[in-house]
Amino acid sequence: MSEEILNDYLDENQKITDEVILGLKPLAFYTISNIDIIDFIHSQCQKVLEIAQQKNDSKEVARAVNLDTFEVLLPVFGEAHRVDIDYLVDQMKGTDYAFLVMHNHPSNSHFSEKDIKTFVDAVNMSILIVLGNNGAIYILEKTRDLLPNEIISARKTLLDWKKDFISYDTVIEQIKAFGIVHSEI
């Protein structure tokens, strides 16, 4: 098999099961306390996993939710280890609404460097959720707007991580200074 095909292949243990979708743990947020909103977001997380399972062979799928109107944008289908959340961010541009973006990771891993960079750069994205195909949940939340110099500092931190100068945990610790909260469920 070619390298491209291998990179888009998932093992059976990376596939989403019905048990994972139905048993997805309850969500908790730093910036949202309304239980009806949290339940709605939880149902949308289950929907992302369901769409990935049924329509994309458990590969990556992304969706966005407008947190003011609760409109859900159509899903974006990706590959085994990549989905273009920038497409959703482009749909948010020019609006004053806050958005939440969620997508799954078949590898069950935390945020990628690209995930965090897109989150930091996207003015309207207030929450980013990564769902592991095994049910792991990772959440980033902005508690305030980032200042231009904070965005530049965050990008430098991400570059240091990409070059293996610092660890993922160090990235998470450093971006906390910019009002970004990280949680794992």
PDB file of C-alpha atoms in Angstrom:
ATOM      1  CA  MET A   1       0.000   0.000   0.000  1.00  0.00           C
ATOM      2  CA  SER A   2       1.151   3.531  -0.651  1.00  0.00           C
ATOM      3  CA  GLU A   3       2.029   5.825   2.252  1.00  0.00           C
ATOM      4  CA  GLU A   4      -1.001   8.018   1.471  1.00  0.00           C
ATOM      5  CA  ILE A   5      -3.361   5.040   1.789  1.00  0.00           C
ATOM      6  CA  LEU A   6      -1.659   3.903   5.001  1.00  0.00           C
ATOM      7  CA  ASN A   7      -2.056   7.393   6.487  1.00  0.00           C
ATOM      8  CA  ASP A   8      -5.793   7.257   5.775  1.00  0.00           C
ATOM      9  CA  TYR A   9      -6.266   3.783   7.262  1.00  0.00           C
ATOM     10  CA  LEU A  10      -7.789   3.036  10.680  1.00  0.00           C
ATOM     11  CA  ASP A  11      -7.323  -0.154  12.674  1.00  0.00           C
ATOM     12  CA  GLU A  12     -10.466  -1.833  13.985  1.00  0.00           C
ATOM     13  CA  ASN A  13      -9.591  -0.659  17.521  1.00  0.00           C
ATOM     14  CA  GLN A  14      -9.753   2.956  16.278  1.00  0.00           C
ATOM     15  CA  LYS A  15     -13.338   2.575  15.033  1.00  0.00           C
ATOM     16  CA  ILE A  16     -16.152   4.278  16.920  1.00  0.00           C
ATOM     17  CA  THR A  17     -18.557   1.895  18.646  1.00  0.00           C
ATOM     18  CA  ASP A  18     -22.196   2.420  19.569  1.00  0.00           C
ATOM     19  CA  GLU A  19     -21.154   1.978  23.216  1.00  0.00           C
ATOM     20  CA  VAL A  20     -18.788   4.962  22.971  1.00  0.00           C
ATOM     21  CA  ILE A  21     -21.489   7.167  21.449  1.00  0.00           C
ATOM     22  CA  LEU A  22     -24.166   6.201  23.975  1.00  0.00           C
ATOM     23  CA  GLY A  23     -21.757   6.240  26.919  1.00  0.00           C
ATOM     24  CA  LEU A  24     -20.083   9.566  26.141  1.00  0.00           C
ATOM     25  CA  LYS A  25     -19.269  11.155  29.494  1.00  0.00           C
ATOM     26  CA  PRO A  26     -21.111  14.305  30.594  1.00  0.00           C
ATOM     27  CA  LEU A  27     -19.445  17.576  29.654  1.00  0.00           C
ATOM     28  CA  ALA A  28     -18.297  20.300  32.015  1.00  0.00           C
ATOM     29  CA  PHE A  29     -17.291  23.810  31.029  1.00  0.00           C
ATOM     30  CA  TYR A  30     -15.626  26.732  32.741  1.00  0.00           C
ATOM     31  CA  THR A  31     -17.573  29.284  30.674  1.00  0.00           C
ATOM     32  CA  ILE A  32     -20.998  27.579  30.430  1.00  0.00           C
ATOM     33  CA  SER A  33     -23.145  26.646  33.420  1.00  0.00           C
ATOM     34  CA  ASN A  34     -26.613  26.321  31.846  1.00  0.00           C
ATOM     35  CA  ILE A  35     -27.427  22.597  31.933  1.00  0.00           C
ATOM     36  CA  ASP A  36     -29.717  22.797  28.878  1.00  0.00           C
ATOM     37  CA  ILE A  37     -26.907  24.283  26.796  1.00  0.00           C
ATOM     38  CA  ILE A  38     -24.426  21.715  28.114  1.00  0.00           C
ATOM     39  CA  ASP A  39     -26.853  18.897  27.284  1.00  0.00           C
ATOM     40  CA  PHE A  40     -27.326  20.321  23.774  1.00  0.00           C
ATOM     41  CA  ILE A  41     -23.549  20.460  23.223  1.00  0.00           C
ATOM     42  CA  HIS A  42     -23.239  16.910  24.567  1.00  0.00           C
ATOM     43  CA  SER A  43     -25.851  15.704  22.058  1.00  0.00           C
ATOM     44  CA  GLN A  44     -23.906  17.432  19.268  1.00  0.00           C
ATOM     45  CA  CYS A  45     -20.693  15.702  20.385  1.00  0.00           C
ATOM     46  CA  GLN A  46     -22.525  12.373  20.182  1.00  0.00           C
ATOM     47  CA  LYS A  47     -23.765  13.391  16.735  1.00  0.00           C
ATOM     48  CA  VAL A  48     -20.194  14.082  15.546  1.00  0.00           C
ATOM     49  CA  LEU A  49     -19.154  10.591  16.624  1.00  0.00           C
ATOM     50  CA  GLU A  50     -22.274   9.088  15.038  1.00  0.00           C
ATOM     51  CA  ILE A  51     -21.671  10.876  11.733  1.00  0.00           C
ATOM     52  CA  ALA A  52     -18.008   9.839  11.759  1.00  0.00           C
ATOM     53  CA  GLN A  53     -18.973   6.232  12.508  1.00  0.00           C
ATOM     54  CA  GLN A  54     -21.788   5.925   9.987  1.00  0.00           C
ATOM     55  CA  LYS A  55     -20.736   8.224   7.152  1.00  0.00           C
ATOM     56  CA  ASN A  56     -16.941   8.502   7.293  1.00  0.00           C
ATOM     57  CA  ASP A  57     -15.663   5.079   8.423  1.00  0.00           C
ATOM     58  CA  SER A  58     -14.777   6.554  11.885  1.00  0.00           C
ATOM     59  CA  LYS A  59     -12.403   9.062  10.293  1.00  0.00           C
ATOM     60  CA  GLU A  60     -12.359  12.706  11.348  1.00  0.00           C
ATOM     61  CA  VAL A  61     -15.517  14.818  11.166  1.00  0.00           C
ATOM     62  CA  ALA A  62     -15.918  18.417  12.362  1.00  0.00           C
ATOM     63  CA  ARG A  63     -18.978  20.506  13.161  1.00  0.00           C
ATOM     64  CA  ALA A  64     -19.546  23.978  14.532  1.00  0.00           C
ATOM     65  CA  VAL A  65     -22.329  25.303  16.742  1.00  0.00           C
ATOM     66  CA  ASN A  66     -23.339  28.944  16.898  1.00  0.00           C
ATOM     67  CA  LEU A  67     -23.544  29.537  20.665  1.00  0.00           C
ATOM     68  CA  ASP A  68     -25.980  32.442  20.253  1.00  0.00           C
ATOM     69  CA  THR A  69     -28.529  30.886  17.876  1.00  0.00           C
ATOM     70  CA  PHE A  70     -27.650  27.176  18.398  1.00  0.00           C
ATOM     71  CA  GLU A  71     -27.532  26.704  14.653  1.00  0.00           C
ATOM     72  CA  VAL A  72     -25.357  23.709  13.774  1.00  0.00           C
ATOM     73  CA  LEU A  73     -23.227  24.034  10.653  1.00  0.00           C
ATOM     74  CA  LEU A  74     -23.069  21.120   8.248  1.00  0.00           C
ATOM     75  CA  PRO A  75     -20.321  18.616   8.993  1.00  0.00           C
ATOM     76  CA  VAL A  76     -16.926  18.693   7.353  1.00  0.00           C
ATOM     77  CA  PHE A  77     -15.536  15.255   6.489  1.00  0.00           C
ATOM     78  CA  GLY A  78     -11.844  14.568   6.823  1.00  0.00           C
ATOM     79  CA  GLU A  79      -9.341  11.770   6.613  1.00  0.00           C
ATOM     80  CA  ALA A  80      -8.060   9.349   9.239  1.00  0.00           C
ATOM     81  CA  HIS A  81      -5.815  11.941  10.867  1.00  0.00           C
ATOM     82  CA  ARG A  82      -6.897  15.312   9.485  1.00  0.00           C
ATOM     83  CA  VAL A  83      -9.976  17.456   9.038  1.00  0.00           C
ATOM     84  CA  ASP A  84     -10.150  21.035   7.794  1.00  0.00           C
ATOM     85  CA  ILE A  85     -11.707  23.025  10.650  1.00  0.00           C
ATOM     86  CA  ASP A  86     -10.534  26.166   8.854  1.00  0.00           C
ATOM     87  CA  TYR A  87     -13.521  25.705   6.550  1.00  0.00           C
ATOM     88  CA  LEU A  88     -15.837  26.108   9.559  1.00  0.00           C
ATOM     89  CA  VAL A  89     -13.843  29.086  10.824  1.00  0.00           C
ATOM     90  CA  ASP A  90     -14.236  30.756   7.415  1.00  0.00           C
ATOM     91  CA  GLN A  91     -18.012  30.370   7.749  1.00  0.00           C
ATOM     92  CA  MET A  92     -17.822  32.224  11.086  1.00  0.00           C
ATOM     93  CA  LYS A  93     -15.965  35.241   9.704  1.00  0.00           C
ATOM     94  CA  GLY A  94     -17.918  38.460   9.561  1.00  0.00           C
ATOM     95  CA  THR A  95     -20.311  37.466  12.334  1.00  0.00           C
ATOM     96  CA  ASP A  96     -20.458  38.661  15.907  1.00  0.00           C
ATOM     97  CA  TYR A  97     -21.482  35.246  17.208  1.00  0.00           C
ATOM     98  CA  ALA A  98     -19.422  32.957  19.396  1.00  0.00           C
ATOM     99  CA  PHE A  99     -18.889  29.479  17.990  1.00  0.00           C
ATOM    100  CA  LEU A 100     -17.933  26.110  19.363  1.00  0.00           C
ATOM    101  CA  VAL A 101     -16.075  23.716  17.068  1.00  0.00           C
ATOM    102  CA  MET A 102     -15.843  19.986  17.732  1.00  0.00           C
ATOM    103  CA  HIS A 103     -14.175  17.139  15.898  1.00  0.00           C
ATOM    104  CA  ASN A 104     -13.043  13.595  16.533  1.00  0.00           C
ATOM    105  CA  HIS A 105      -9.565  12.091  16.645  1.00  0.00           C
ATOM    106  CA  PRO A 106      -9.371   8.380  15.748  1.00  0.00           C
ATOM    107  CA  SER A 107      -5.971   8.301  17.497  1.00  0.00           C
ATOM    108  CA  ASN A 108      -7.723   9.362  20.744  1.00  0.00           C
ATOM    109  CA  SER A 109      -5.067  12.041  21.136  1.00  0.00           C
ATOM    110  CA  HIS A 110      -5.364  15.547  22.533  1.00  0.00           C
ATOM    111  CA  PHE A 111      -5.239  18.730  20.468  1.00  0.00           C
ATOM    112  CA  SER A 112      -2.836  18.948  17.565  1.00  0.00           C
ATOM    113  CA  GLU A 113      -0.622  21.969  16.965  1.00  0.00           C
ATOM    114  CA  LYS A 114      -2.932  22.954  14.081  1.00  0.00           C
ATOM    115  CA  ASP A 115      -6.018  22.617  16.324  1.00  0.00           C
ATOM    116  CA  ILE A 116      -4.587  25.000  18.912  1.00  0.00           C
ATOM    117  CA  LYS A 117      -3.282  27.472  16.319  1.00  0.00           C
ATOM    118  CA  THR A 118      -6.690  27.631  14.624  1.00  0.00           C
ATOM    119  CA  PHE A 119      -8.374  28.071  18.014  1.00  0.00           C
ATOM    120  CA  VAL A 120      -6.040  30.894  19.035  1.00  0.00           C
ATOM    121  CA  ASP A 121      -6.342  32.669  15.674  1.00  0.00           C
ATOM    122  CA  ALA A 122     -10.140  32.353  15.286  1.00  0.00           C
ATOM    123  CA  VAL A 123     -11.671  35.393  16.964  1.00  0.00           C
ATOM    124  CA  ASN A 124     -15.187  33.920  17.032  1.00  0.00           C
ATOM    125  CA  MET A 125     -14.255  30.435  18.242  1.00  0.00           C
ATOM    126  CA  SER A 126     -14.745  30.385  22.001  1.00  0.00           C
ATOM    127  CA  ILE A 127     -14.648  26.619  22.598  1.00  0.00           C
ATOM    128  CA  LEU A 128     -12.825  23.774  20.840  1.00  0.00           C
ATOM    129  CA  ILE A 129     -13.620  20.152  21.660  1.00  0.00           C
ATOM    130  CA  VAL A 130     -11.700  17.082  20.514  1.00  0.00           C
ATOM    131  CA  LEU A 131     -13.460  13.751  20.934  1.00  0.00           C
ATOM    132  CA  GLY A 132     -11.374  10.606  20.927  1.00  0.00           C
ATOM    133  CA  ASN A 133     -12.951   7.714  19.066  1.00  0.00           C
ATOM    134  CA  ASN A 134     -12.681   5.864  22.388  1.00  0.00           C
ATOM    135  CA  GLY A 135     -14.731   8.542  24.212  1.00  0.00           C
ATOM    136  CA  ALA A 136     -11.899  10.725  25.527  1.00  0.00           C
ATOM    137  CA  ILE A 137     -12.871  14.407  25.616  1.00  0.00           C
ATOM    138  CA  TYR A 138     -10.510  17.402  25.486  1.00  0.00           C
ATOM    139  CA  ILE A 139     -11.787  20.970  25.786  1.00  0.00           C
ATOM    140  CA  LEU A 140     -10.208  24.404  25.262  1.00  0.00           C
ATOM    141  CA  GLU A 141     -12.174  27.524  26.239  1.00  0.00           C
ATOM    142  CA  LYS A 142     -11.388  31.208  25.850  1.00  0.00           C
ATOM    143  CA  THR A 143     -12.419  33.170  28.917  1.00  0.00           C
ATOM    144  CA  ARG A 144     -11.760  36.453  27.105  1.00  0.00           C
ATOM    145  CA  ASP A 145     -10.595  37.841  23.773  1.00  0.00           C
ATOM    146  CA  LEU A 146      -6.908  37.389  23.134  1.00  0.00           C
ATOM    147  CA  LEU A 147      -4.771  40.467  22.615  1.00  0.00           C
ATOM    148  CA  PRO A 148      -2.646  40.666  19.428  1.00  0.00           C
ATOM    149  CA  ASN A 149       0.602  40.195  21.370  1.00  0.00           C
ATOM    150  CA  GLU A 150      -0.888  37.120  23.107  1.00  0.00           C
ATOM    151  CA  ILE A 151      -1.740  35.568  19.749  1.00  0.00           C
ATOM    152  CA  ILE A 152       1.862  36.115  18.625  1.00  0.00           C
ATOM    153  CA  SER A 153       3.182  34.601  21.882  1.00  0.00           C
ATOM    154  CA  ALA A 154       0.876  31.600  21.531  1.00  0.00           C
ATOM    155  CA  ARG A 155       2.071  31.048  17.950  1.00  0.00           C
ATOM    156  CA  LYS A 156       5.695  31.099  19.155  1.00  0.00           C
ATOM    157  CA  THR A 157       4.834  28.574  21.858  1.00  0.00           C
ATOM    158  CA  LEU A 158       3.231  26.320  19.240  1.00  0.00           C
ATOM    159  CA  LEU A 159       6.275  26.640  16.998  1.00  0.00           C
ATOM    160  CA  ASP A 160       8.501  25.609  19.922  1.00  0.00           C
ATOM    161  CA  TRP A 161       6.276  22.554  20.433  1.00  0.00           C
ATOM    162  CA  LYS A 162       6.365  21.686  16.727  1.00  0.00           C
ATOM    163  CA  LYS A 163      10.174  21.804  16.868  1.00  0.00           C
ATOM    164  CA  ASP A 164      10.132  19.564  19.989  1.00  0.00           C
ATOM    165  CA  PHE A 165      11.662  22.288  22.179  1.00  0.00           C
ATOM    166  CA  ILE A 166       8.769  22.035  24.642  1.00  0.00           C
ATOM    167  CA  SER A 167       6.081  19.490  25.531  1.00  0.00           C
ATOM    168  CA  TYR A 168       2.326  19.536  25.015  1.00  0.00           C
ATOM    169  CA  ASP A 169       1.856  20.053  28.765  1.00  0.00           C
ATOM    170  CA  THR A 170       4.106  23.129  28.609  1.00  0.00           C
ATOM    171  CA  VAL A 171       2.022  24.527  25.725  1.00  0.00           C
ATOM    172  CA  ILE A 172      -1.175  24.079  27.747  1.00  0.00           C
ATOM    173  CA  GLU A 173       0.426  25.709  30.782  1.00  0.00           C
ATOM    174  CA  GLN A 174       1.697  28.691  28.782  1.00  0.00           C
ATOM    175  CA  ILE A 175      -1.579  29.432  26.986  1.00  0.00           C
ATOM    176  CA  LYS A 176      -3.389  29.564  30.339  1.00  0.00           C
ATOM    177  CA  ALA A 177      -1.779  32.990  30.759  1.00  0.00           C
ATOM    178  CA  PHE A 178      -3.945  34.181  27.843  1.00  0.00           C
ATOM    179  CA  GLY A 179      -7.216  33.197  29.501  1.00  0.00           C
ATOM    180  CA  ILE A 180      -7.455  29.794  27.816  1.00  0.00           C
ATOM    181  CA  VAL A 181      -8.774  26.995  30.015  1.00  0.00           C
ATOM    182  CA  HIS A 182      -7.982  23.351  29.242  1.00  0.00           C
ATOM    183  CA  SER A 183      -9.853  20.352  30.568  1.00  0.00           C
ATOM    184  CA  GLU A 184      -9.959  16.621  29.950  1.00  0.00           C
ATOM    185  CA  ILE A 185     -12.940  14.434  30.657  1.00  0.00           C
TER     186      ILE A 185
END
